[in-house]
Short mmCIF file of C-alpha atoms in Angstrom, two decimals:
data_model
loop_
_atom_site.label_atom_id
_atom_site.label_comp_id
_atom_site.label_asym_id
_atom_site.label_seq_id
_atom_site.Cartn_x
_atom_site.Cartn_y
_atom_site.Cartn_z
CA UNK A 57 74.59 -66.45 -11.05
CA UNK A 58 71.06 -65.21 -11.27
CA UNK A 59 69.70 -61.73 -10.89
CA UNK A 60 66.23 -60.78 -9.71
CA UNK A 61 64.70 -58.32 -12.10
CA UNK A 62 62.13 -56.10 -10.38
CA UNK A 63 59.61 -54.17 -12.44
CA UNK A 64 59.04 -50.72 -10.96
CA UNK A 65 55.42 -50.18 -9.84
CA UNK A 66 53.19 -48.23 -12.20
CA UNK A 67 52.60 -44.62 -11.32
CA UNK A 68 49.23 -44.12 -9.62
CA UNK A 69 46.57 -42.91 -12.00
CA UNK A 70 45.63 -39.27 -11.45
CA UNK A 71 42.03 -38.79 -10.30
CA UNK A 72 39.85 -36.80 -12.68
CA UNK A 73 38.83 -33.37 -11.43
CA UNK A 74 35.28 -33.20 -12.80
CA UNK A 75 33.77 -31.11 -10.01
CA UNK A 76 33.76 -27.77 -11.83
CA UNK A 77 31.98 -29.17 -14.87
CA UNK A 78 29.33 -30.84 -12.71
CA UNK A 79 28.79 -27.66 -10.68
CA UNK A 80 28.50 -25.64 -13.90
CA UNK A 81 25.81 -28.00 -15.19
CA UNK A 82 23.78 -27.88 -11.96
CA UNK A 83 23.96 -24.09 -11.66
CA UNK A 84 23.21 -23.69 -15.36
CA UNK A 85 20.05 -25.79 -15.06
CA UNK A 86 18.83 -23.87 -11.99
CA UNK A 87 19.70 -20.55 -13.63
CA UNK A 88 17.83 -21.43 -16.82
CA UNK A 89 14.72 -22.50 -14.92
CA UNK A 90 14.88 -19.30 -12.85
CA UNK A 91 15.19 -17.24 -16.01
CA UNK A 92 11.81 -18.51 -17.19
CA UNK A 93 10.28 -16.41 -14.39
CA UNK A 94 10.90 -12.70 -15.20
CA UNK A 95 10.90 -11.60 -11.55
CA UNK A 96 13.78 -14.00 -10.82
CA UNK A 97 16.07 -12.35 -13.38
CA UNK A 98 18.52 -11.45 -10.60
CA UNK A 99 18.88 -15.12 -9.57
CA UNK A 100 19.18 -16.33 -13.16
CA UNK A 101 21.84 -13.72 -13.90
CA UNK A 102 23.90 -14.57 -10.83
CA UNK A 103 23.79 -18.32 -11.40
CA UNK A 104 24.40 -17.84 -15.12
CA UNK A 105 27.63 -15.92 -14.52
CA UNK A 106 28.91 -18.52 -12.05
CA UNK A 107 27.93 -21.43 -14.32
CA UNK A 108 29.64 -19.84 -17.33
CA UNK A 109 32.86 -19.21 -15.40
CA UNK A 110 32.93 -22.72 -13.92
CA UNK A 111 32.20 -24.19 -17.34
CA UNK A 112 35.07 -22.32 -18.99
CA UNK A 113 37.50 -23.26 -16.21
CA UNK A 114 36.31 -26.88 -16.37
CA UNK A 115 36.85 -26.88 -20.14
CA UNK A 116 40.47 -25.88 -19.51
CA UNK A 117 40.88 -28.86 -17.20
CA UNK A 118 39.52 -31.15 -19.89
CA UNK A 119 42.09 -29.84 -22.38
CA UNK A 120 44.90 -30.45 -19.89
CA UNK A 121 43.67 -33.97 -19.23
CA UNK A 122 42.71 -33.17 -15.65
CA UNK A 123 39.04 -33.90 -16.30
CA UNK A 124 37.13 -36.14 -18.69
CA UNK A 125 33.59 -34.73 -18.54
CA UNK A 126 33.81 -32.55 -21.61
CA UNK A 127 30.11 -32.89 -22.48
CA UNK A 128 28.93 -32.00 -18.98
CA UNK A 129 31.28 -29.01 -18.79
CA UNK A 130 30.27 -27.69 -22.20
CA UNK A 131 26.57 -28.10 -21.40
CA UNK A 132 27.03 -26.22 -18.11
CA UNK A 133 28.74 -23.31 -19.87
CA UNK A 134 26.02 -23.15 -22.54
CA UNK A 135 23.25 -23.19 -19.92
CA UNK A 136 25.07 -20.44 -18.04
CA UNK A 137 25.01 -18.32 -21.19
CA UNK A 138 21.32 -19.11 -21.71
CA UNK A 139 20.64 -18.06 -18.10
CA UNK A 140 22.29 -14.69 -18.76
CA UNK A 141 20.17 -14.15 -21.86
CA UNK A 142 16.97 -15.04 -19.99
CA UNK A 143 18.01 -12.78 -17.10
CA UNK A 144 18.42 -9.86 -19.51
CA UNK A 145 14.99 -10.50 -21.01
CA UNK A 146 13.47 -10.82 -17.52
CA UNK A 147 15.06 -7.54 -16.46
CA UNK A 148 13.58 -5.74 -19.46
CA UNK A 149 10.13 -7.24 -18.81
CA UNK A 150 10.25 -6.35 -15.11
CA UNK A 151 11.42 -2.77 -15.70
CA UNK A 152 8.73 -2.27 -18.35
CA UNK A 153 6.02 -3.68 -16.08
CA UNK A 154 7.09 -1.49 -13.15
CA UNK A 155 7.23 1.57 -15.39
CA UNK A 156 3.72 0.88 -16.70
CA UNK A 157 2.44 0.36 -13.15
CA UNK A 158 3.94 3.67 -12.00
CA UNK A 159 2.34 5.45 -14.96
CA UNK A 160 -1.04 3.91 -14.10
CA UNK A 161 -0.70 5.01 -10.47
CA UNK A 162 0.26 8.54 -11.53
CA UNK A 163 -2.68 8.61 -13.90
CA UNK A 164 -5.06 7.44 -11.16
CA UNK A 165 -3.76 10.12 -8.79
CA UNK A 166 -4.10 12.74 -11.50
CA UNK A 167 -7.63 11.61 -12.32
CA UNK A 168 -8.53 11.78 -8.64
CA UNK A 169 -7.25 15.32 -8.19
CA UNK A 170 -9.97 18.00 -8.12
CA UNK A 171 -10.09 20.45 -10.98
CA UNK A 172 -9.92 24.18 -10.44
CA UNK A 173 -13.50 25.02 -9.44
CA UNK A 174 -13.37 28.13 -11.62
CA UNK A 175 -13.25 25.78 -14.63
CA UNK A 176 -16.13 23.57 -13.60
CA UNK A 177 -19.10 23.73 -15.91
CA UNK A 178 -22.02 23.77 -13.52
CA UNK A 179 -25.28 25.09 -14.93
CA UNK A 180 -26.79 28.13 -13.27
CA UNK A 181 -30.02 27.53 -11.42
CA UNK A 182 -29.47 23.78 -10.89
CA UNK A 183 -30.13 23.54 -7.15
CA UNK A 184 -27.18 22.16 -5.20
CA UNK A 185 -24.87 21.98 -8.23
CA UNK A 186 -24.53 25.62 -9.26
CA UNK A 187 -20.84 26.46 -9.54
CA UNK A 188 -20.25 30.05 -8.51
CA UNK A 189 -16.62 29.85 -9.53
CA UNK A 190 -15.47 32.27 -6.84
CA UNK A 191 -12.89 30.08 -5.10
CA UNK A 192 -9.20 30.84 -5.58
CA UNK A 193 -6.48 28.23 -5.88
CA UNK A 194 -5.14 27.18 -2.49
CA UNK A 195 -8.28 28.38 -0.70
CA UNK A 196 -11.39 26.56 0.39
CA UNK A 197 -14.47 26.55 -1.79
CA UNK A 198 -17.45 28.73 -0.95
CA UNK A 199 -20.98 27.51 -0.38
CA UNK A 200 -22.54 26.35 -3.63
CA UNK A 201 -19.14 25.82 -5.29
CA UNK A 202 -18.41 22.44 -6.86
CA UNK A 203 -15.26 20.37 -6.80
CA UNK A 204 -15.04 18.52 -10.12
CA UNK A 205 -12.65 15.60 -10.53
CA UNK A 206 -11.07 14.42 -13.76
CA UNK A 207 -13.40 11.42 -13.90
CA UNK A 208 -16.30 13.92 -13.98
CA UNK A 209 -17.36 13.28 -10.39
CA UNK A 210 -18.81 16.50 -8.99
CA UNK A 211 -19.19 17.34 -5.30
CA UNK A 212 -21.19 20.36 -4.14
CA UNK A 213 -21.78 21.65 -0.61
CA UNK A 214 -24.59 24.11 0.12
CA UNK A 215 -24.60 27.07 2.49
CA UNK A 216 -25.06 26.15 6.17
CA UNK A 217 -28.44 26.59 7.79
CA UNK A 218 -29.36 26.53 11.45
CA UNK A 219 -30.48 23.11 12.61
CA UNK A 220 -32.51 22.13 15.65
CA UNK A 221 -31.25 18.86 17.04
CA UNK A 222 -33.72 16.54 18.70
CA UNK A 223 -33.73 16.00 22.44
CA UNK A 224 -31.98 12.65 22.11
CA UNK A 225 -29.51 13.65 19.39
CA UNK A 226 -26.00 12.22 19.60
CA UNK A 227 -23.09 14.57 18.96
CA UNK A 228 -24.81 17.79 20.02
CA UNK A 229 -23.61 19.58 23.15
CA UNK A 230 -26.04 21.72 25.12
CA UNK A 231 -25.24 25.40 24.65
CA UNK A 232 -23.65 24.88 21.23
CA UNK A 233 -25.24 25.64 17.91
CA UNK A 234 -26.05 23.18 15.14
CA UNK A 235 -25.85 23.75 11.41
CA UNK A 236 -26.87 21.56 8.51
CA UNK A 237 -25.40 21.45 5.01
CA UNK A 238 -26.49 19.58 1.92
CA UNK A 239 -23.88 17.54 0.04
CA UNK A 240 -24.63 16.56 -3.55
CA UNK A 241 -22.65 13.93 -5.42
CA UNK A 242 -23.15 13.99 -9.19
CA UNK A 243 -21.65 11.29 -11.38
CA UNK A 244 -20.83 12.77 -14.76
CA UNK A 245 -18.56 9.90 -15.74
CA UNK A 246 -19.16 6.62 -17.51
CA UNK A 247 -18.78 4.24 -14.56
CA UNK A 248 -20.90 3.89 -11.45
CA UNK A 249 -19.55 5.55 -8.31
CA UNK A 250 -19.60 3.83 -4.92
CA UNK A 251 -20.95 6.54 -2.61
CA UNK A 252 -20.53 4.45 0.55
CA UNK A 253 -16.87 5.49 0.73
CA UNK A 254 -17.62 9.24 0.90
CA UNK A 255 -16.25 10.66 4.17
CA UNK A 256 -17.37 13.94 5.76
CA UNK A 257 -15.71 15.97 8.51
CA UNK A 258 -15.80 19.57 9.71
CA UNK A 259 -14.03 22.14 11.89
CA UNK A 260 -15.54 25.29 13.33
CA UNK A 261 -14.29 28.77 14.14
CA UNK A 262 -10.91 30.42 13.82
CA UNK A 263 -9.40 27.85 16.19
CA UNK A 264 -10.44 24.98 13.95
CA UNK A 265 -12.26 23.10 16.70
CA UNK A 266 -13.58 19.76 15.51
CA UNK A 267 -17.27 20.03 14.72
CA UNK A 268 -18.85 16.76 15.74
CA UNK A 269 -21.39 15.27 13.39
CA UNK A 270 -24.91 15.07 14.80
CA UNK A 271 -26.95 11.89 14.70
CA UNK A 272 -30.68 11.86 15.29
CA UNK A 273 -33.81 10.64 13.54
CA UNK A 274 -33.41 13.22 10.73
CA UNK A 275 -29.67 13.40 10.03
CA UNK A 276 -26.58 11.28 10.56
CA UNK A 277 -26.83 8.51 7.98
CA UNK A 278 -24.14 8.50 5.31
CA UNK A 279 -24.40 7.97 1.57
CA UNK A 280 -25.69 4.54 0.61
CA UNK A 281 -25.22 2.42 -2.50
CA UNK A 282 -23.83 3.51 -5.86
CA UNK A 283 -24.46 6.51 -8.09
CA UNK A 284 -24.98 5.57 -11.73
CA UNK A 285 -23.58 7.70 -14.57
CA UNK A 286 -25.68 10.82 -15.05
CA UNK A 287 -27.32 10.47 -11.62
CA UNK A 288 -27.04 12.33 -8.31
CA UNK A 289 -27.11 11.48 -4.63
CA UNK A 290 -28.02 14.06 -1.97
CA UNK A 291 -27.26 13.92 1.74
CA UNK A 292 -28.09 16.34 4.55
CA UNK A 293 -25.61 16.34 7.41
CA UNK A 294 -25.53 18.44 10.59
CA UNK A 295 -22.55 19.55 12.69
CA UNK A 296 -22.23 20.78 16.27
CA UNK A 297 -20.32 24.08 16.58
CA UNK A 298 -19.30 26.41 19.41
CA UNK A 299 -21.79 29.20 19.94
CA UNK A 300 -19.31 31.92 18.94
CA UNK A 301 -18.05 30.19 15.79
CA UNK A 302 -18.37 32.28 12.63
CA UNK A 303 -17.05 29.79 10.08
CA UNK A 304 -17.42 26.10 9.32
CA UNK A 305 -14.80 24.20 7.28
CA UNK A 306 -16.33 21.13 5.68
CA UNK A 307 -14.11 18.48 4.10
CA UNK A 308 -15.45 15.87 1.70
CA UNK A 309 -13.32 12.90 0.66
CA UNK A 310 -15.02 10.93 -2.14
CA UNK A 311 -12.91 7.84 -1.48
CA UNK A 312 -9.49 6.25 -1.22
CA UNK A 313 -8.53 7.11 -4.82
CA UNK A 314 -9.50 10.78 -4.48
CA UNK A 315 -8.04 13.88 -2.90
CA UNK A 316 -10.35 15.55 -0.37
CA UNK A 317 -11.90 18.96 -1.09
CA UNK A 318 -12.71 21.65 1.47
CA UNK A 319 -15.40 24.29 1.73
CA UNK A 320 -15.06 27.41 3.90
CA UNK A 321 -18.60 28.31 4.93
CA UNK A 322 -19.79 31.39 6.80
CA UNK A 323 -22.14 30.86 9.71
CA UNK A 324 -25.00 33.29 10.18
#
């Protein structure tokens, strides 16, 4: 009598679960490269955390024999940690840079703000730049007063004088009056000042009606070119006002980086 001896089939080999280690390596590499750019600290930090977690979980699988990519998993976890370190450094660099930029902007705004005209050091008798020092804080400057900025730029507006517009003048309405003022820009700083950006506007009377600027063969052109340190530029400008207007408010804005200054002038 013979017996057939059957050998039981071998148990199927368990597939290795190497996905977490591979994912940790890929994310760790991307996170590390992102961390080299300070502005991408947020991306490096996010990928670093994920890579570190996947690497640690993958390492546990290797210990249990569920995965066999120990080197890949360990490298992914290390790169995840490196990404976190680079993200921290990038965050510090970014915050410092933003803080410095804000300080520079605040400084620029402060430098552009006009000083109290009562503290300006104009010299008496210097035509167009004499600082009477009679303006109060919160009020417009008077004729002859100077607005002095922290960069030593000095703007002075003279008293208004009656102006006779030509027959073909633009901006003058028949029946209205015309007044001219002289605006002096003095550069007391160390850098040249671009006078082209100086803007002028005016309002007349108690109602604050817009006083249109007059253009003819004598007035109307704006400041041209630059003003070198220690030099001045003078411009005569005329405005059209209602016949009954008793005051003229003139605003001068030296440029984008400056705050405008106003003069409250009495019309004769």
